[in-house]
Short mmCIF file of C-alpha atoms in Angstrom, two decimals:
data_model
loop_
_atom_site.label_atom_id
_atom_site.label_comp_id
_atom_site.label_asym_id
_atom_site.label_seq_id
_atom_site.Cartn_x
_atom_site.Cartn_y
_atom_site.Cartn_z
CA MET A 1 12.49 -49.50 48.24
CA ASN A 2 14.33 -52.17 50.15
CA TYR A 3 14.67 -49.76 53.33
CA TYR A 4 11.02 -49.66 53.11
CA LEU A 5 10.33 -53.27 52.88
CA PHE A 6 13.20 -54.13 55.50
CA ALA A 7 10.99 -51.42 57.85
CA ALA A 8 7.80 -53.34 57.30
CA TYR A 9 8.95 -56.69 57.94
CA ALA A 10 11.06 -55.14 61.23
CA LEU A 11 7.40 -54.20 62.45
CA VAL A 12 5.58 -57.21 61.69
CA TRP A 13 8.41 -59.16 63.62
CA THR A 14 7.85 -56.69 66.17
CA ALA A 15 4.49 -57.29 66.46
CA LEU A 16 4.85 -61.21 66.26
CA PHE A 17 7.59 -60.84 68.57
CA ILE A 18 5.35 -59.15 71.41
CA TYR A 19 2.91 -61.59 71.16
CA ILE A 20 5.33 -64.47 71.82
CA PHE A 21 7.13 -62.78 74.64
CA ALA A 22 3.36 -62.31 76.13
CA LEU A 23 2.64 -65.76 75.79
CA HIS A 24 6.25 -66.28 77.43
CA ARG A 25 5.18 -64.54 80.19
CA LYS A 26 1.66 -65.83 80.97
CA GLN A 27 3.20 -69.03 80.68
CA GLU A 28 5.92 -68.40 83.55
CA ALA A 29 2.94 -66.91 85.65
CA ILE A 30 0.55 -70.08 85.30
CA GLU A 31 4.13 -72.32 86.16
CA LYS A 32 4.51 -70.28 89.08
CA LYS A 33 0.92 -70.68 90.21
CA LEU A 34 0.97 -74.59 89.83
CA LYS A 35 4.19 -74.62 92.24
CA ASP A 36 2.79 -72.39 94.69
CA LEU A 37 -0.52 -74.76 94.47
CA ALA A 38 1.88 -77.78 94.81
CA GLU A 39 3.73 -76.37 97.83
CA LYS A 40 0.38 -75.51 99.73
CA MET B 1 16.72 -69.91 79.97
CA ARG B 2 13.91 -69.17 77.40
CA ALA B 3 13.86 -65.56 78.43
CA MET B 4 17.50 -65.39 77.82
CA LEU B 5 16.88 -66.84 74.46
CA LEU B 6 14.19 -64.75 73.27
CA VAL B 7 16.33 -61.88 74.16
CA LEU B 8 18.41 -63.23 71.76
CA LEU B 9 16.00 -63.63 68.89
CA TYR B 10 14.82 -60.33 68.25
CA PRO B 11 17.92 -58.75 67.33
CA ALA B 12 18.75 -61.91 65.22
CA MET B 13 16.02 -61.73 63.46
CA LEU B 14 16.31 -57.92 63.09
CA PHE B 15 19.46 -58.75 61.83
CA ALA B 16 18.37 -61.77 59.09
CA LEU B 17 16.08 -59.27 57.72
CA TYR B 18 18.43 -56.74 57.32
CA CYS B 19 21.15 -58.89 55.79
CA ALA B 20 18.07 -60.32 53.38
CA PHE B 21 16.99 -56.76 52.51
CA ILE B 22 19.82 -54.35 52.65
CA LEU B 23 23.10 -56.28 52.42
CA ALA B 24 22.52 -58.99 50.03
CA PRO B 25 22.47 -57.54 46.51
CA PRO B 26 19.69 -58.27 44.31
CA GLU B 27 20.07 -61.18 41.79
CA ARG B 28 21.12 -60.33 38.15
CA GLU B 29 18.18 -62.15 36.35
CA MET B 30 15.54 -62.59 39.15
CA GLY B 31 15.91 -58.94 40.31
CA GLU B 32 14.33 -58.36 43.92
CA VAL B 33 11.99 -61.32 44.34
CA GLN B 34 15.08 -63.41 44.60
CA ARG B 35 15.09 -62.06 48.29
CA ILE B 36 12.54 -64.22 49.26
CA PHE B 37 15.06 -67.31 49.04
CA TYR B 38 16.39 -66.36 52.06
CA PHE B 39 12.93 -67.29 54.18
CA HIS B 40 12.03 -70.11 52.08
CA ILE B 41 15.21 -71.75 52.63
CA SER B 42 15.44 -70.93 56.18
CA ALA B 43 11.80 -72.03 56.57
CA ALA B 44 12.46 -75.19 54.27
CA TRP B 45 15.66 -76.01 56.67
CA LEU B 46 13.89 -75.87 59.69
CA CYS B 47 10.77 -78.05 58.48
CA MET B 48 13.46 -80.74 57.97
CA LEU B 49 14.86 -80.37 61.09
CA ALA B 50 11.57 -80.38 62.72
CA PHE B 51 10.61 -83.70 61.18
CA PHE B 52 14.16 -85.24 61.74
CA ILE B 53 13.69 -84.47 65.40
CA LEU B 54 10.19 -85.82 65.32
CA PHE B 55 11.65 -89.04 63.84
CA LEU B 56 14.59 -89.06 66.35
CA PHE B 57 12.26 -88.75 69.19
CA SER B 58 9.59 -91.32 67.95
CA VAL B 59 12.34 -94.12 68.04
CA VAL B 60 13.72 -92.93 71.15
CA TYR B 61 9.69 -93.12 72.73
CA LEU B 62 9.22 -96.79 71.08
CA LEU B 63 12.38 -97.91 72.53
CA THR B 64 12.08 -96.29 75.95
CA GLY B 65 8.40 -95.67 76.48
CA ASN B 66 8.69 -92.42 77.88
CA ARG B 67 5.92 -89.76 77.44
CA THR B 68 8.41 -86.84 77.70
CA TYR B 69 9.81 -87.80 74.37
CA ASP B 70 6.49 -88.50 72.63
CA VAL B 71 5.88 -84.32 74.16
CA TRP B 72 8.97 -83.79 72.44
CA ALA B 73 7.94 -85.25 68.79
CA SER B 74 4.79 -84.05 69.07
CA SER B 75 5.70 -80.46 69.78
CA SER B 76 8.53 -80.75 66.54
CA ALA B 77 5.48 -81.97 64.36
CA GLU B 78 3.27 -78.97 64.92
CA ILE B 79 6.25 -76.64 64.47
CA GLY B 80 7.22 -78.35 61.38
CA VAL B 81 4.00 -78.16 59.51
CA ILE B 82 3.87 -74.52 60.41
CA PHE B 83 7.26 -74.02 58.59
CA ALA B 84 6.29 -76.22 55.97
CA SER B 85 3.21 -74.34 55.23
CA LEU B 86 5.74 -71.07 55.16
CA VAL B 87 7.32 -73.07 52.30
CA LEU B 88 4.48 -73.79 50.43
CA ILE B 89 3.47 -70.08 50.71
CA THR B 90 6.43 -68.37 50.02
CA GLY B 91 7.27 -70.96 46.84
CA PRO B 92 4.58 -70.11 44.76
CA LEU B 93 5.34 -66.22 45.69
CA TRP B 94 8.68 -66.69 44.15
CA ALA B 95 7.42 -68.88 41.37
CA LYS B 96 4.98 -66.72 39.56
CA PRO B 97 7.33 -63.51 38.60
CA VAL B 98 10.30 -65.90 37.80
CA TRP B 99 8.38 -69.16 36.33
CA ASN B 100 5.30 -67.59 35.34
CA THR B 101 2.95 -69.89 37.21
CA TRP B 102 1.99 -70.35 41.17
CA TRP B 103 2.58 -74.29 41.09
CA THR B 104 4.00 -76.68 38.53
CA TRP B 105 3.95 -80.50 39.42
CA ASP B 106 7.65 -80.41 39.34
CA PRO B 107 9.44 -83.50 41.67
CA ARG B 108 10.41 -81.05 44.17
CA LEU B 109 7.08 -79.28 44.80
CA THR B 110 5.01 -82.52 44.37
CA THR B 111 7.44 -84.66 46.92
CA PHE B 112 7.27 -81.86 49.08
CA LEU B 113 3.21 -81.41 49.22
CA ILE B 114 3.18 -84.90 49.93
CA LEU B 115 5.34 -84.28 52.94
CA TRP B 116 3.28 -81.60 54.10
CA LEU B 117 -0.17 -83.79 53.55
CA ILE B 118 1.54 -86.62 55.72
CA TYR B 119 2.32 -84.47 58.50
CA VAL B 120 -1.01 -83.04 58.48
CA ALA B 121 -2.18 -86.44 58.84
CA TYR B 122 0.01 -87.08 61.42
CA LEU B 123 -1.53 -83.99 63.50
CA LEU B 124 -4.78 -84.91 62.35
CA LEU B 125 -4.04 -88.56 63.97
CA ARG B 126 -3.34 -87.34 67.44
CA ALA B 127 -5.80 -84.87 67.42
CA ASN B 128 -8.84 -87.38 66.76
CA MET B 129 -7.66 -90.03 69.03
CA PRO B 130 -7.94 -90.31 72.97
CA GLU B 131 -5.09 -90.06 75.34
CA SER B 132 -3.67 -93.44 75.56
CA ASP B 133 -0.23 -95.75 74.85
CA LYS B 134 -1.74 -96.66 71.27
CA LYS B 135 -2.21 -93.10 70.44
CA TYR B 136 1.41 -92.33 71.31
CA LYS B 137 2.58 -95.33 69.85
CA LEU B 138 0.84 -95.06 66.74
CA SER B 139 1.91 -91.52 65.98
CA ALA B 140 5.47 -92.48 66.68
CA VAL B 141 5.35 -95.04 63.76
CA PHE B 142 3.32 -92.66 61.60
CA GLY B 143 6.40 -90.20 62.54
CA ILE B 144 8.92 -92.64 61.69
CA LEU B 145 7.55 -93.61 58.25
CA GLY B 146 6.76 -90.26 57.15
CA PHE B 147 10.55 -89.36 57.77
CA ILE B 148 11.46 -91.79 54.53
CA ASP B 149 9.85 -88.46 52.46
CA VAL B 150 12.21 -86.08 54.05
CA PRO B 151 15.36 -87.54 52.08
CA ILE B 152 13.58 -88.00 48.88
CA VAL B 153 12.46 -84.03 48.72
CA PHE B 154 16.18 -83.13 49.33
CA MET B 155 17.47 -85.76 46.46
CA SER B 156 14.34 -84.85 44.18
CA ILE B 157 15.95 -82.08 42.45
CA ARG B 158 19.18 -84.56 41.84
CA TRP B 159 17.32 -87.67 41.04
CA TRP B 160 14.85 -86.14 38.40
CA ARG B 161 14.81 -83.38 35.79
CA THR B 162 13.76 -80.15 37.54
CA ILE B 163 13.10 -76.79 37.07
CA HIS B 164 13.53 -76.16 40.57
CA PRO B 165 16.83 -74.29 41.47
CA VAL B 166 19.94 -75.92 43.19
CA VAL B 167 21.53 -74.07 45.37
CA ILE B 168 23.61 -76.68 46.73
CA THR B 169 25.78 -78.73 44.47
CA SER B 170 28.68 -81.38 44.59
CA THR B 171 31.30 -78.43 44.13
CA GLY B 172 29.64 -76.17 46.64
CA MET B 173 27.45 -73.52 46.76
CA ASN B 174 26.42 -71.21 43.72
CA LEU B 175 26.16 -67.95 45.74
CA ASP B 176 27.73 -64.88 45.95
CA PRO B 177 29.53 -64.11 49.21
CA ASP B 178 26.91 -61.34 50.45
CA MET B 179 24.08 -64.08 49.37
CA LYS B 180 25.66 -66.77 51.62
CA ALA B 181 26.34 -64.33 54.30
CA ALA B 182 22.82 -63.41 54.29
CA MET B 183 21.37 -67.25 54.01
CA PHE B 184 23.36 -68.28 57.04
CA VAL B 185 22.50 -65.18 59.12
CA ALA B 186 18.80 -66.42 58.53
CA LEU B 187 19.34 -69.91 58.93
CA ALA B 188 20.72 -69.27 62.31
CA ALA B 189 18.22 -66.75 63.15
CA PHE B 190 15.48 -69.36 62.40
CA THR B 191 16.97 -72.21 64.11
CA LEU B 192 16.78 -69.94 67.28
CA PHE B 193 13.07 -69.25 66.97
CA TYR B 194 12.72 -73.07 66.40
CA VAL B 195 14.37 -73.77 69.92
CA ILE B 196 12.14 -71.18 71.47
CA LEU B 197 9.12 -72.24 69.81
CA MET B 198 10.20 -75.76 71.19
CA LEU B 199 10.54 -74.56 74.58
CA LEU B 200 7.36 -72.54 74.51
CA ARG B 201 5.01 -75.51 73.29
CA MET B 202 6.73 -78.40 75.41
CA GLY B 203 6.23 -76.14 78.75
CA GLN B 204 2.60 -75.57 77.74
CA LYS B 205 1.96 -79.11 76.99
CA LYS B 206 3.69 -79.83 80.62
CA LEU B 207 1.23 -77.42 81.89
CA ASP B 208 -1.67 -78.91 80.07
CA TYR B 209 -0.82 -82.39 81.38
CA GLU B 210 -0.45 -81.04 85.39
CA ILE B 211 -3.56 -78.95 85.25
CA SER B 212 -5.47 -82.08 83.72
CA LEU B 213 -3.89 -84.18 86.73
CA ARG B 214 -5.22 -81.72 89.07
CA LEU B 215 -8.62 -81.29 87.83
CA GLY B 216 -8.60 -84.93 87.67
CA GLY B 217 -7.62 -85.45 91.39
CA LEU B 218 -10.49 -82.74 92.20
#
């Protein structure tokens, strides 16, 4: 039973982590774009 | 740095889940439902940490007038409210099978609900005021005054008669060594999560500021 619970929560955490990581990547891209704009 | 911490966070949280569900033994009287404790106490620790950071940077902002400290404080408040909400969700989930009620007006529960309301009010205050020094100063004062409730929440189970479990006593921790290990792993993983959320939120606020400056200059 506990292994199923662990697997279920690990799945939920993986989904949340992917979302946070995508947010981080998006933020990095905008930061880079702004930096390029500032240099122009 | 943010990317490196993110790479660390994923296995850390998985390990915390493993410790909570597999490594830690079931509690003798409460059984499996006690496992929610590892997330409940971690969320509670994090919201206290977040509100302490908010208090600290509110003081520093009032002393220096540097806007960066206000960004630190407000980012910490947002994260603190999220984790305080998690505490208010996981608590009743545990209380129903153990106390046979979702909620009771126990000193710990009541003071914590007041704490949550204080910081929700802080966020509402910030959201409804135009960007100005007055807003930053007022929210810093609010952040400092609101922190008065944090030690009251912590001490409530010692000052008043309560049914809330006391984990940390004057003689140490009433926990099995495996449970203690699972708790510390969860605390460490959640603290790392807080640091990453802070870095992300502060980055977003910085971008927001830079973009509004550019748009204003157009």
